[in-house]
Amino acid sequence: MVATTTRILFETFGATEVRVFYAFGWAAIAAFAWGVYVQIRKYRRGAALTLEGSLWARSRAMISMVLSHRSIDRRDAAAGAAHRLIFYGFTLLFIGTATITLQYDFLEPLFGIRFWQGEFYLIFSLVLDVAGIALIAGLIHMMIRRGWMRLPKLDYARPDRSPGDPDFDRPQYRREDWAFLWTLVIIGSTGYLLEGARLVWLQGRPDVWDTRWWSPVGAMLAAGFQEVGLNAGGAAMLRHGLWWFHGLLALAFIALIPYTKVKHIFTASGSWLARDALAAQRLPRIADSAAQPGVAKITDFNWKQLLNLDACTKCGRCHEACPARAVGAPLSPRDVILSLREFAHATLESGVLPDAAELDVHGKGPGQVSMETLWSCRTCMACVEICPVAVEHIPIIVQMRRKLVEDGAMDPLLTKTLQTIHKTGNSFGESKRKRGAWSKALPFTLKDARKEPVDVLWFVGDYASFDPRNQKVSQTFATLMQEAGVDFGILYDGESNAGNDVRRVGEEGLYEVLATSNISALAAAQFKTVVTTDPHSFNTIKNEYPDFGGKFEIQHYTTLTRELFRNGKLRVTRPLKYRVTFHDPCHLGRFNKGYEAPRELLTLLGCELVEMGRCRANSFCCGAGGGRIWVPDPVGVEKPAQNRMKEAAAIPGLEVYVVSCPKDLTMFEDALKTTGLEGKFVVRELIELIREAIPA
Amino acid sequence: MKILVAVKQVAALDEDFKIRADGRDIDADYLIRDLNEWDDFSLEEAMRIKEAANTPGDIEVVAVSVGPASVDESLRKCLAKGADRALRVWDDAIEYSDPIAIARVLAAVTMREAPDMLFAGVQSSDHSFASTGIATAAFLNWPHAAVVNMLNYTPGAKTAVLRRELEGGLLQELELQCPAVLTIQLGINTPRYASLRSIKQAAAKPIEMLSLADLHLVANDVGESGSSSRVRRMYLPEKGRAQLIEGDVATKARRLAEIIKEFRGQT
Ligand code: SF4
Ligand code: SF4
């Protein structure tokens, strides 16, 4: 008997009723297909882009990410767990339903194959029952996060619009979220009710009734129904009604996928598939054939960026991580993405493309992004790094800035700085000739790597060359290298600003000038490896110069010094007993994963390292990136560096706040003073601590 | 319609500069060259007038400079910022010209181009004569206004209304017959940024070369012979002799007495 047990589908349905149901089914599929077509047409209206690497490797990475939920677990394990329940619950139920269709509509009528019965069916029932519970549990957790926990990152209020602006907090998003959750909960729970009603209705059929505990939730509900006096006849009617309700709702859900946030099932997967692991580290070049640099119109974004916009699930993690948002600047990476998504939705989904004028994404209108927003970004990568669906905000922001730069729509101070860099090769407006002048204070002569071969070529960078406080650090580092017997030299005035920040400002032409000038200076010198004390230079030389023909082996000083300690060239003679914390510079940490070397060095020096809450990948930007070091933050409001100083001050007994980036030293020493925390602890460059532990 | 903008490539001192062997100028190796800051504003003003017009295509902004080939870089910047054409006048005889001789050249260019307006900067940041623009007006016998910090002008109009900065914070509003020569003051607008990309693209645009003959001038009109002044020498004044005396009152008094004695040659 068990061998023939199977799901009751259309029993007792009249032929017309079945036909009506199929009509709805086909309508849902048609609506779905049309929606998918419209979305794909929208993405195809973006600029062309050829992805690097094999599709196979990309697919594997995507599938592994989707199945493991690694990216959703990060910094919010509860959300990860709940989403995992929903994902696996939904997937199993979907596969279950798809299998029914497969047999009922294809295999059986065409080939007479029936597999969906007997033990297979029973196990199947059990699995689906559990899947349904998982789905509903996950959905309820999501409701609790929204309704009761009221997580700040799920608040859609925007820092770049004021209350009253139609785009301020987007109530339609809130409604959509709730509608989505409720629809799935209702589909899931009516499925169970349906199951229970079916059991009561068919209680006389042993093949159904005797195997009911294979669908435990249904069986319990059936018992409940019987308890309240439902008989087989009543149950048949109830089942009939529920069947239609459940069926139509499920079909409507499918039909609506491409039109609602549900589409993230596809767009998020697509986003992972198209992901560029170096999106923030290596910005795209401007094709020589490009009529204009950067993005002016929505169609100037490439298809992958348009897909990114639709992948965003509004999870708010980037919003939470963004240092600009944290200090009240008019920027939230989430809102940049959502604005552009709304813009693309409004302009690119109809049959005909609107006039170019209506495609302009710059401005203060609905869906447009204002220059104040774009200039607030520090290209710190906190957003790109945490996004669970591989949205790449930085190239989007920088490409929009390129257009602003072309139009000169920027702070006059920034204009001045760019002009200065063009004229003198450095942001300090100092004479080129003075670039190596800091080395005159050394008791020995630094080798000129342009004139003689060296083992290690030290790329010094602007701040370490010209800023008086950082010059001291440079002198200390030079002395340490000398003492360790390293054969090294610098390029003197052959070196220019590395261009990392110029590129992130969006002045690509100037970046090209700087990069090619440095590349030819480096190429003309003889050395084995490049070392730099500046994480910004490190990033661009390592990740971006290769695109311009400059392939050099480069390391940050922390790995080189660690090496010198490991092979005994440097030795700690006076261990430091400081209680310290370490600030991961964006360009060393998040950008290039240089988390370990500085920490190992601190341990070697004998320091006790206490981490701040926001460390490593979640390190909080000092606020200087993306060219913002050249444009002071507004007075009267907290600066990111000040915010960070307060975080550090909460560490009991903290003595030294350790940095390993010249810009950090400048920013944090300043912030320590302005927050009134001076005297509580000091800011030191790691190089200075090394010196202290190895008294000359 | 046309606006002619006279621009100059100025020199700024690098660190540790040297005076040229003849003592009349800085050794060119130690100079960093750039477009004169005032000219950034006058070009911008011309560009704004062009862009504000109903048919910007009908208005031509032409940048002109007198100088050797190195000046092309500054003219390219003007082209990058949107100037329609760039002219450069040079002849070796022009070397050592003073502002009056340069004005003679500019006046000849103006006659040839027949613009509706000629803009120049109030002065150049390197030599600060503040006379080229005004002298050009004299040669042309055109109305002129100096130190203009606000301008209301529609190309083709018979007059322009403008505001000038006077001493003591006074402002003067003026209505002027066109064509005229205006020297433009800093701050009249916010000059646009010439991106490197636009500068690179401007490199492909031609810069028209004009010789003295093209302007119906002869060698004697320019250079030292065409000038009303000549530089005798350029030098750094000797360091001042002030010194700060430190210490307590008694030490200070003692030191002061010593200095007075030294000064009077009593030691
Ligand atoms: S890069 Fe940093 S500052 Fe810019 S939007 Fe992302 S998180 Fe915010
Ligand atoms: S962009 Fe990514 S991190 Fe930001 S809200 Fe959207 S999904 Fe979340």
Tab-separated table of C-alpha atoms and ligand atoms in Angstrom, chain A residues 312-318 334 337 387-389 391 393, ligand 2:
chain	number	residue	atom	x	y	z
A	312	CYS	CA	21.394	45.319	-2.906
A	313	THR	CA	19.181	43.828	-0.236
A	314	LYS	CA	19.142	47.007	1.878
A	315	CYS	CA	20.804	45.057	4.662
A	316	GLY	CA	22.443	48.278	5.834
A	317	ARG	CA	25.814	46.761	6.627
A	318	CYS	CA	27.644	49.233	4.427
A	334	ARG	CA	23.536	52.046	0.741
A	337	ILE	CA	23.165	52.313	-4.472
A	387	CYS	CA	28.531	43.893	1.380
A	388	PRO	CA	27.035	40.394	1.488
A	389	VAL	CA	26.013	40.544	-2.163
A	391	VAL	CA	28.087	45.333	-4.520
A	393	HIS	CA	30.421	50.894	-4.374
C	2	SF4	S1	24.962	47.673	-0.772
C	2	SF4	FE1	25.360	45.681	0.109
C	2	SF4	S2	25.907	46.117	2.232
C	2	SF4	FE2	24.940	47.945	1.439
C	2	SF4	S3	22.806	47.743	1.980
C	2	SF4	FE3	23.010	46.927	-0.068
C	2	SF4	S4	23.348	44.746	0.239
C	2	SF4	FE4	23.720	45.726	2.194
